[in-house]
PDB file of C-alpha atoms and ligand atoms in Angstrom:
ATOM      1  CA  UNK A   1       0.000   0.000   0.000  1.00 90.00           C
ATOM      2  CA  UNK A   2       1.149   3.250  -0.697  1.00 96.00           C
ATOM      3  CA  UNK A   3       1.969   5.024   2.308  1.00 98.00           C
ATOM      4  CA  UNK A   4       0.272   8.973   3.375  1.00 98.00           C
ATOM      5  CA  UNK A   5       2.370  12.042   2.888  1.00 98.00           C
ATOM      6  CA  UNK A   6       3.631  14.448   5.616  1.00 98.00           C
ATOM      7  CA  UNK A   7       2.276  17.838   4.833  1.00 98.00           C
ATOM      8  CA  UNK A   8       3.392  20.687   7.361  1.00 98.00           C
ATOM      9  CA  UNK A   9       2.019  24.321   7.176  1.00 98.00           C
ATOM     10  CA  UNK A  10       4.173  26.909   8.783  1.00 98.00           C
ATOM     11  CA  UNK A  11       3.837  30.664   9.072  1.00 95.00           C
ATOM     12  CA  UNK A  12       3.407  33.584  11.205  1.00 90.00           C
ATOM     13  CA  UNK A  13       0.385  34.456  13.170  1.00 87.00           C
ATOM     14  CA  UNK A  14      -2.699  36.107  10.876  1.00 88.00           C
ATOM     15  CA  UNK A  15      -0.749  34.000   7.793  1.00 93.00           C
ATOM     16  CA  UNK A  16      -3.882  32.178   7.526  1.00 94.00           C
ATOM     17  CA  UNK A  17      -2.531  28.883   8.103  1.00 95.00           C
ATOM     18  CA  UNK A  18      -5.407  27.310  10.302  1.00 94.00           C
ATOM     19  CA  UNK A  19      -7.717  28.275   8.002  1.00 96.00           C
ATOM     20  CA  UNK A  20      -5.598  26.608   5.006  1.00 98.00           C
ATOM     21  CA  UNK A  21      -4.887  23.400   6.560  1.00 98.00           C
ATOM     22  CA  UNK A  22      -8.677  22.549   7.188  1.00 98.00           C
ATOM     23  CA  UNK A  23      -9.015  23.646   3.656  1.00 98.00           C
ATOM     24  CA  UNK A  24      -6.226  21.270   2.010  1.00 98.00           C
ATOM     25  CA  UNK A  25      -7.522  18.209   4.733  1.00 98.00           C
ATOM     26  CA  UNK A  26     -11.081  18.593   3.388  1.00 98.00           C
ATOM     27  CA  UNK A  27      -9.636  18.928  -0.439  1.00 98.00           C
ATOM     28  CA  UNK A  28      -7.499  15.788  -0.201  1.00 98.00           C
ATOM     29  CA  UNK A  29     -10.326  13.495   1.095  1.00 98.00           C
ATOM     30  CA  UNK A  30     -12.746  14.996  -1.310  1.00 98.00           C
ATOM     31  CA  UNK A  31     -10.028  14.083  -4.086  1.00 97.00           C
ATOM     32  CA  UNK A  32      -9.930  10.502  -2.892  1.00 96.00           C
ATOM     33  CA  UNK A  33      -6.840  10.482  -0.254  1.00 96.00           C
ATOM     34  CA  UNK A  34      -7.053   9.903   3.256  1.00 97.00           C
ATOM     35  CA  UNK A  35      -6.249  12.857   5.385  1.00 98.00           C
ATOM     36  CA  UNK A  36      -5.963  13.790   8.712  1.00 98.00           C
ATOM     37  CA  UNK A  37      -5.206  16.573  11.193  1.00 98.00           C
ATOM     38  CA  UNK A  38      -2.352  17.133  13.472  1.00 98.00           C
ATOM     39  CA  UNK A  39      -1.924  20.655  15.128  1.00 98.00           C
ATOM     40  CA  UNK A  40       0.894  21.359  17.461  1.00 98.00           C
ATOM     41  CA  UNK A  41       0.852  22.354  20.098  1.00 98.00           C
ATOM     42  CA  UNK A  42      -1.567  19.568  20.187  1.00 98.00           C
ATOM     43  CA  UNK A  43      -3.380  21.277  23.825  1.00 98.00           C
ATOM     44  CA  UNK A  44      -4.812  18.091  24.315  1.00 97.00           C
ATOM     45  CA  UNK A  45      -2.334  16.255  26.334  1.00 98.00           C
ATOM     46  CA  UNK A  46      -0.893  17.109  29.438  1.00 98.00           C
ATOM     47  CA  UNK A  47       2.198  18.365  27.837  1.00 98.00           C
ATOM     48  CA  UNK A  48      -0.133  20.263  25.870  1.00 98.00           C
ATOM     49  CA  UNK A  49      -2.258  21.424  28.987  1.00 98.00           C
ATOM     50  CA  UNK A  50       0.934  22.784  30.639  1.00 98.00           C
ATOM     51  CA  UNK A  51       2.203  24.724  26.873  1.00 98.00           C
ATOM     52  CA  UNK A  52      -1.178  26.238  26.478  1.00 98.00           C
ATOM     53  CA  UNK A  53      -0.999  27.708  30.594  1.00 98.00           C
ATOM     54  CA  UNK A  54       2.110  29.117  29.001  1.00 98.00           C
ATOM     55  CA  UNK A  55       0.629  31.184  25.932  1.00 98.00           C
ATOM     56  CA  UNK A  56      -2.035  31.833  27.976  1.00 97.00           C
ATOM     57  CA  UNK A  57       0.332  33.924  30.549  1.00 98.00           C
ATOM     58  CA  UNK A  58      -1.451  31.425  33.681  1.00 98.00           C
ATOM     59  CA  UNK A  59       1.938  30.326  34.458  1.00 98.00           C
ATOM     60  CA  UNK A  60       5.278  30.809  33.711  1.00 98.00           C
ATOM     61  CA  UNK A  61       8.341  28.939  32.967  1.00 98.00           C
ATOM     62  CA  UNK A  62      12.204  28.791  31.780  1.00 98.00           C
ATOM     63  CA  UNK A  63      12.524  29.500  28.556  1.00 98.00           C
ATOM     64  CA  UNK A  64      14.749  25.872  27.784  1.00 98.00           C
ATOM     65  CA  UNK A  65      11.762  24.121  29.641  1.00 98.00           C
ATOM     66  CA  UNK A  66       9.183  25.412  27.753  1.00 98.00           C
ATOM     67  CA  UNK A  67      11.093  24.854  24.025  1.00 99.00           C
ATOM     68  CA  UNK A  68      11.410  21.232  25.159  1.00 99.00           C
ATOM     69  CA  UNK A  69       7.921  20.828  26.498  1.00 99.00           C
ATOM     70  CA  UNK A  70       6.966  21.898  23.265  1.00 99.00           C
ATOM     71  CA  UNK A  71       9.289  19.158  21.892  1.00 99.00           C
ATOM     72  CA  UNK A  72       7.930  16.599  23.827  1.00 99.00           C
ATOM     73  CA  UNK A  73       4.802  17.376  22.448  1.00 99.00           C
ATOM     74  CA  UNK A  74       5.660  15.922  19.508  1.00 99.00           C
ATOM     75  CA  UNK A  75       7.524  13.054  20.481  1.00 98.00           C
ATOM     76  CA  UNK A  76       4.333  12.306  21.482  1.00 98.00           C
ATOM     77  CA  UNK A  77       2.295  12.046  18.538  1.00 98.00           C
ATOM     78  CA  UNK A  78       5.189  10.527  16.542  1.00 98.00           C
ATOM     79  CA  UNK A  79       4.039   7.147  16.841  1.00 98.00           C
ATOM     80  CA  UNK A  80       0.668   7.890  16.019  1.00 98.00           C
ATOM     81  CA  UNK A  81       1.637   9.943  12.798  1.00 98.00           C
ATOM     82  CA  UNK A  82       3.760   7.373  11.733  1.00 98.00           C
ATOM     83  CA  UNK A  83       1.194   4.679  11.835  1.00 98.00           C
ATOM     84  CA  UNK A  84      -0.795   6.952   9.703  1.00 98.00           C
ATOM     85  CA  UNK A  85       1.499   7.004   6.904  1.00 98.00           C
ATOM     86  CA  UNK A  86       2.322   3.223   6.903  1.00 98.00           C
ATOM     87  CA  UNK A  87      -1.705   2.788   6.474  1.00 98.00           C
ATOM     88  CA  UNK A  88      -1.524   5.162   3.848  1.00 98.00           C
ATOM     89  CA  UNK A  89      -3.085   8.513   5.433  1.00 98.00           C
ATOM     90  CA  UNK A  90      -1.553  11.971   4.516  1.00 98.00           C
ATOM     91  CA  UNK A  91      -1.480  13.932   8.091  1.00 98.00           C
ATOM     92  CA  UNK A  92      -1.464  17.501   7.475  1.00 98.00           C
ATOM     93  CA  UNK A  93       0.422  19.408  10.425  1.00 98.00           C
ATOM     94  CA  UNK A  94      -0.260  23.016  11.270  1.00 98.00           C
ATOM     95  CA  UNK A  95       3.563  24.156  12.950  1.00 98.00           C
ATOM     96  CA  UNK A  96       6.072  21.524  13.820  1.00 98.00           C
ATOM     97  CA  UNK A  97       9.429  21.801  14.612  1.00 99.00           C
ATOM     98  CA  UNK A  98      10.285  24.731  12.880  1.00 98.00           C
ATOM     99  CA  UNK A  99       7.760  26.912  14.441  1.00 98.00           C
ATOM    100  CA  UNK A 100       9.801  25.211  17.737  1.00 98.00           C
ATOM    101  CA  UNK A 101      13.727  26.715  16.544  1.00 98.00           C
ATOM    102  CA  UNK A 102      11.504  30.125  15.226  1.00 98.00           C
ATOM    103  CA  UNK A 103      10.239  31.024  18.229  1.00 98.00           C
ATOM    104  CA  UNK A 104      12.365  29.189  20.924  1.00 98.00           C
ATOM    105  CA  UNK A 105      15.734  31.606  18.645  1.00 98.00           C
ATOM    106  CA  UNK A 106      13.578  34.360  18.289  1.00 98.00           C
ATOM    107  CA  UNK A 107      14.011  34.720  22.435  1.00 98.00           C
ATOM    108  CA  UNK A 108      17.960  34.311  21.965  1.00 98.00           C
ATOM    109  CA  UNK A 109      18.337  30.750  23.000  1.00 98.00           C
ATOM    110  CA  UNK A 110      21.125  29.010  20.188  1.00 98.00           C
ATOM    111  CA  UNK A 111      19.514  27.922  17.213  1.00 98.00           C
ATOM    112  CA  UNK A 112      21.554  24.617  17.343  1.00 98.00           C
ATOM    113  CA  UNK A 113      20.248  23.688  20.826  1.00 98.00           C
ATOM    114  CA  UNK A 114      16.532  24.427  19.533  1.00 98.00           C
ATOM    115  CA  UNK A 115      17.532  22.007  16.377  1.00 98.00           C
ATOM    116  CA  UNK A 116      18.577  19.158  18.935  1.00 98.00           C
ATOM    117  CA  UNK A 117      15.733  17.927  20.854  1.00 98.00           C
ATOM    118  CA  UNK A 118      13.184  17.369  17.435  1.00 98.00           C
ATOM    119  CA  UNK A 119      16.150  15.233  15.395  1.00 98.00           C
ATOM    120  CA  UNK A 120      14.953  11.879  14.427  1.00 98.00           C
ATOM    121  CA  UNK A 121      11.036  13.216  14.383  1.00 99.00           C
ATOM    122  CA  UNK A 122       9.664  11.827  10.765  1.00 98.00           C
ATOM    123  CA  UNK A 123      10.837  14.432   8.012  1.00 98.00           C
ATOM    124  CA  UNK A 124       8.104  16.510   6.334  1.00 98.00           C
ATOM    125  CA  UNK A 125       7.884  15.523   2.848  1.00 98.00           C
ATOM    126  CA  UNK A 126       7.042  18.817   2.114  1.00 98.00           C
ATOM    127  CA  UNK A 127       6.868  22.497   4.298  1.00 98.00           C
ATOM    128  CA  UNK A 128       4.528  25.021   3.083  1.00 98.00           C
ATOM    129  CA  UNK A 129       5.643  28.245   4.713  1.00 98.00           C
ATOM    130  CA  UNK A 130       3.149  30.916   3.913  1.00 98.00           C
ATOM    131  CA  UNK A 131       4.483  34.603   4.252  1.00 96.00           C
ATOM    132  CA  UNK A 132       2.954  37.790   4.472  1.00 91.00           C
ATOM    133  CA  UNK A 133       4.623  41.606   4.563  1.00 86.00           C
ATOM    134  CA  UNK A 134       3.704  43.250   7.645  1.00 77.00           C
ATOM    135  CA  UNK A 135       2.027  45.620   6.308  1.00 80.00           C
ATOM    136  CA  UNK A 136      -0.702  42.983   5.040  1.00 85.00           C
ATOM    137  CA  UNK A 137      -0.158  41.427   8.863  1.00 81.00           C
ATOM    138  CA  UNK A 138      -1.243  44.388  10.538  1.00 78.00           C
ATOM    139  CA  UNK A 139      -4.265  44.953   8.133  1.00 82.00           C
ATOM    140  CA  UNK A 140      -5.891  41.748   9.072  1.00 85.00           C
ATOM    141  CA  UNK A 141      -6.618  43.320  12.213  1.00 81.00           C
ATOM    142  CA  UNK A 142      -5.091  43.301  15.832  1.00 82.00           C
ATOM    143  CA  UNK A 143      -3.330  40.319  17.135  1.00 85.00           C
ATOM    144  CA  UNK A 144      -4.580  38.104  19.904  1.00 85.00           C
ATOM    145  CA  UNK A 145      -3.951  38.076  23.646  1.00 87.00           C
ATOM    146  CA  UNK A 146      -1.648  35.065  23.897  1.00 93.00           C
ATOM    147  CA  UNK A 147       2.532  35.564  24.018  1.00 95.00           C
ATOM    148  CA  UNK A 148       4.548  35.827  21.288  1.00 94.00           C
ATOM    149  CA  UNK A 149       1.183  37.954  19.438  1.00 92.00           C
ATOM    150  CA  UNK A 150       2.733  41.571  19.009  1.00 91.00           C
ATOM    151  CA  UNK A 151       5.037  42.783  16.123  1.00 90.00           C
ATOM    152  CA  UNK A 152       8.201  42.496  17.756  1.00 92.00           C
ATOM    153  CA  UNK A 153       8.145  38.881  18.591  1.00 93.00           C
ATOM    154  CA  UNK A 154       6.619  38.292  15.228  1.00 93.00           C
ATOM    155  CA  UNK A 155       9.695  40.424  13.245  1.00 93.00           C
ATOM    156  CA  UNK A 156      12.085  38.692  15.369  1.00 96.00           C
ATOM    157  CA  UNK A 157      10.459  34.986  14.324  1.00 96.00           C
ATOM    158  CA  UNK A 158      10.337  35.445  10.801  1.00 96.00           C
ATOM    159  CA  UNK A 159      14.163  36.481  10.766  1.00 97.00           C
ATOM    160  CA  UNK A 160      14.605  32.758  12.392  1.00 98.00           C
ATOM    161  CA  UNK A 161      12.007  31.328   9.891  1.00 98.00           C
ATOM    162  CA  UNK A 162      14.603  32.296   6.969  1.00 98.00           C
ATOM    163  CA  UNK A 163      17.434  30.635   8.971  1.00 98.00           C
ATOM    164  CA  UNK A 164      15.558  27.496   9.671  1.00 98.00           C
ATOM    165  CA  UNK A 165      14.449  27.706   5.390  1.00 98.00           C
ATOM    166  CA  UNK A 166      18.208  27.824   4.659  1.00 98.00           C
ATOM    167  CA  UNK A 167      18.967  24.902   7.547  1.00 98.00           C
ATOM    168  CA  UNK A 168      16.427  22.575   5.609  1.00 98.00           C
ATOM    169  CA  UNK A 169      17.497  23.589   2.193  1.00 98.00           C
ATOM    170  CA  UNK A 170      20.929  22.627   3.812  1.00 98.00           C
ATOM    171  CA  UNK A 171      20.163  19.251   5.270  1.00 98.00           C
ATOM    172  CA  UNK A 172      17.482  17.785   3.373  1.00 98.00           C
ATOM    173  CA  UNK A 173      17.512  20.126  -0.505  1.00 97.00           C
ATOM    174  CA  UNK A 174      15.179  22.789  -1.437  1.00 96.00           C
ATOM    175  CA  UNK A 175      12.554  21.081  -2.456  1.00 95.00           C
ATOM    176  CA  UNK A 176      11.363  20.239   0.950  1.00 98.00           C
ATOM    177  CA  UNK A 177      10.748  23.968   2.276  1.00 98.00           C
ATOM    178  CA  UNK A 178       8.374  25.686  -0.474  1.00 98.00           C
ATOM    179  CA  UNK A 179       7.395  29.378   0.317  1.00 98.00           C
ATOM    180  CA  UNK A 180       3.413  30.483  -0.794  1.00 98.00           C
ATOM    181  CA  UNK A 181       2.649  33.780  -0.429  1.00 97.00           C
ATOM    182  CA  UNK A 182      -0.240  34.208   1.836  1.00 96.00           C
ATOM    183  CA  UNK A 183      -0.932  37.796   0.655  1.00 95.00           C
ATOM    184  CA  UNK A 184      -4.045  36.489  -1.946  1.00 95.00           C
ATOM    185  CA  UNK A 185      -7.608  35.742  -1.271  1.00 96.00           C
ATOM    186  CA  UNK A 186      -8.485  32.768   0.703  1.00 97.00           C
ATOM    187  CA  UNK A 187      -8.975  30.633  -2.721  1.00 98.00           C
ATOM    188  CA  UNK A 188      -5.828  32.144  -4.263  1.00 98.00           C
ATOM    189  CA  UNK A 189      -3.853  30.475  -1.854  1.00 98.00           C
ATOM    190  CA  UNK A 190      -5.692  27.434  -1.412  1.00 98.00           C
ATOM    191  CA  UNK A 191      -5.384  26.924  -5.279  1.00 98.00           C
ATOM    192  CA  UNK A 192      -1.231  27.364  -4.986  1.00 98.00           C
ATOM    193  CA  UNK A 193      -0.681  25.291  -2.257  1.00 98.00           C
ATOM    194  CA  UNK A 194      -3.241  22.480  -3.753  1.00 98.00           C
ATOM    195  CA  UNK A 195      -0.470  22.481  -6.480  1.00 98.00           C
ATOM    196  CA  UNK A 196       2.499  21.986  -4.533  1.00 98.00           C
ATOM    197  CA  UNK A 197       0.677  19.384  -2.752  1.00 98.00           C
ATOM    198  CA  UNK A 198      -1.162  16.807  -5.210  1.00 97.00           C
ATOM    199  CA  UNK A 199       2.616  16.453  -6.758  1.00 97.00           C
ATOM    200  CA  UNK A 200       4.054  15.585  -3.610  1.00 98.00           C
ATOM    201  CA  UNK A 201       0.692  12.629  -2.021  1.00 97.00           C
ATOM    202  CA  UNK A 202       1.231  11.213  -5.560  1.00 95.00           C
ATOM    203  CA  UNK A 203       5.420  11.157  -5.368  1.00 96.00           C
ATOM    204  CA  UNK A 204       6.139  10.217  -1.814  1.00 96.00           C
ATOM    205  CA  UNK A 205       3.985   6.381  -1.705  1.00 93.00           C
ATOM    206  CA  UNK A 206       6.856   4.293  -2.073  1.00 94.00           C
ATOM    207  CA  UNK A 207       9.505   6.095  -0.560  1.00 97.00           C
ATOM    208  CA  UNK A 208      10.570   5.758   3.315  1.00 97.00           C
ATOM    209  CA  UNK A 209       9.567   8.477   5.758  1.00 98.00           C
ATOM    210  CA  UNK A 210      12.921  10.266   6.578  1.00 98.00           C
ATOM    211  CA  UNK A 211      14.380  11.524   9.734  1.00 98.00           C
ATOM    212  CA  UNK A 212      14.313  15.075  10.600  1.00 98.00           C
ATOM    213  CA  UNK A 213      17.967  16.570  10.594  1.00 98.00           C
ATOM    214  CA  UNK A 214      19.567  13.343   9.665  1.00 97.00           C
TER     215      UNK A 214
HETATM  216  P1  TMP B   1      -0.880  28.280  17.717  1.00 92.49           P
HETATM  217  O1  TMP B   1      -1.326  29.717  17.726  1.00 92.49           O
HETATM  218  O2  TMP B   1      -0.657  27.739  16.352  1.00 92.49           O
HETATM  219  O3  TMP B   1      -1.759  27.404  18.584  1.00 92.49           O
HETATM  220  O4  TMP B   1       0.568  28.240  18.398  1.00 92.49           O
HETATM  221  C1  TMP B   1       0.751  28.778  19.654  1.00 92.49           C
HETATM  222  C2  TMP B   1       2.039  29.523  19.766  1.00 92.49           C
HETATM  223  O5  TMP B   1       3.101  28.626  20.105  1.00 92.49           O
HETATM  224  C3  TMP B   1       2.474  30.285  18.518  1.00 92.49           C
HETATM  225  O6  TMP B   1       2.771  31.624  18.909  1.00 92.49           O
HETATM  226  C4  TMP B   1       3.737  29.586  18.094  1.00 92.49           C
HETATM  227  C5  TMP B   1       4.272  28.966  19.361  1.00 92.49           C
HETATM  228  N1  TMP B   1       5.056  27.740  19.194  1.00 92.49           N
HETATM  229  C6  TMP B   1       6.322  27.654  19.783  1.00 92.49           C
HETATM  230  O7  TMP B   1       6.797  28.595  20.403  1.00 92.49           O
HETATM  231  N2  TMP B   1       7.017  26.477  19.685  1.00 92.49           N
HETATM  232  C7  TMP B   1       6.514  25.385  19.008  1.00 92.49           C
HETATM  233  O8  TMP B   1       7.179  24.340  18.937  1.00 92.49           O
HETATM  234  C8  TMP B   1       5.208  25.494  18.401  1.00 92.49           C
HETATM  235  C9  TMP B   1       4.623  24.321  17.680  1.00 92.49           C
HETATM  236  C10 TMP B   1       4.523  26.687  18.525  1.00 92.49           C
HETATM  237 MG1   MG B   2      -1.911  31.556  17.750  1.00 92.49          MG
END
């Protein structure tokens, strides 16, 4: 059986992305694939209970405890995600790992250490990271109450996004990190990401998941 494709979405806040990946789940069953899911910080768990207390500013904690809370948090799903693909289900992820080194850097921890604790996680096949200008960020209205929602946190993550682009481009070639501009109508983008993504559920069934940063 052919096995499901790893889809992550990426972006900043406002990008749209929560709205996209419901979009590209629904679009994928509808054209015949099974698709699923997977949001992280999954808040679910209680490694997801304790993250969301975070964002939500009803507790506070080290900023090395909190990046690896946030990598435990996938660690684990893994299993469950990778039982997916062997049966043959694409899971679409909104933020993995590199919304972990983005954020975790964009507070001045190293950028190595926030690459260490997520190695050996399954690889995306693909990354959609969906940008938009400021400008068009601040239009869509004011940001949210949770931390890390104001501009400067936001400037100072997208300067790590381009890092972590080059990082993957580095480790596992270019064609795994593919940048969609965000700045169209909700369709627009759907329709440009759709494209990126029907190449890549029909390309990966016979290869082997691979190994983030290995
Ligand atoms: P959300 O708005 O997509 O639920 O994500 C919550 C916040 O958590 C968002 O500001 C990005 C941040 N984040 C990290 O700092 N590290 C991570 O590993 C992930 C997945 C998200
Ligand atoms: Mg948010």
């Amino acid at each position: 059986m052919p096995r499901g494709a790893l889809i992550v979405l990426e972006g900043l806040d406002r990008s749209g992305k929560s709205t996209q990946v419901s979009r590209l789940v629904s679009r994928l069953n509808a054209a015949g694939h099974r698709a699923r899911l997977q949001k992280f910080p999954d808040r679910t768990t209680p490694i997801g209970g304790m993250i969301d207390a975070y964002l939500r500013s009803a507790s506070e904690l080290d900023d090395r405890a909190v990046h690896l809370l946030f990598s435990a948090n996938r660690w684990e799903c893994h299993a469950a995600i990778e039982r997916d693909l062997a049966q043959g289900v694409t899971v679409v992820v909104d933020r993995y790992a590199f919304s972990g080194i983005a954020f975790s850097a964009a507070k001045g921890l190293d950028f190595t250490y926030c690459l260490s604790p997520d190695t050996g996680l399954p690889l995306p096949d693909a990354t959609l990271y969906l940008t938009l200008s400021p400008e068009t960020a601040s239009r869509r209205g004011a940001y949210g109450a949770e931390r890390y929602e104001n501009v400067d946190t936001q400037t100072a993550v997208r300067a790590q996004f381009a890092k972590v682009a080059e990082e993957v481009g580095r480790r596992h070639g270019d064609a795994r990190w593919v940048e969609v501009s965000a700045e169209g109508s909700v369709e627009e983008v759907e329709r440009d990401i759709w494209g990126v993504v029907e190449d890549v559920v029909r390309r990966v069934g016979d290869e082997p998941v691979g190994r983030l940063w290995e």
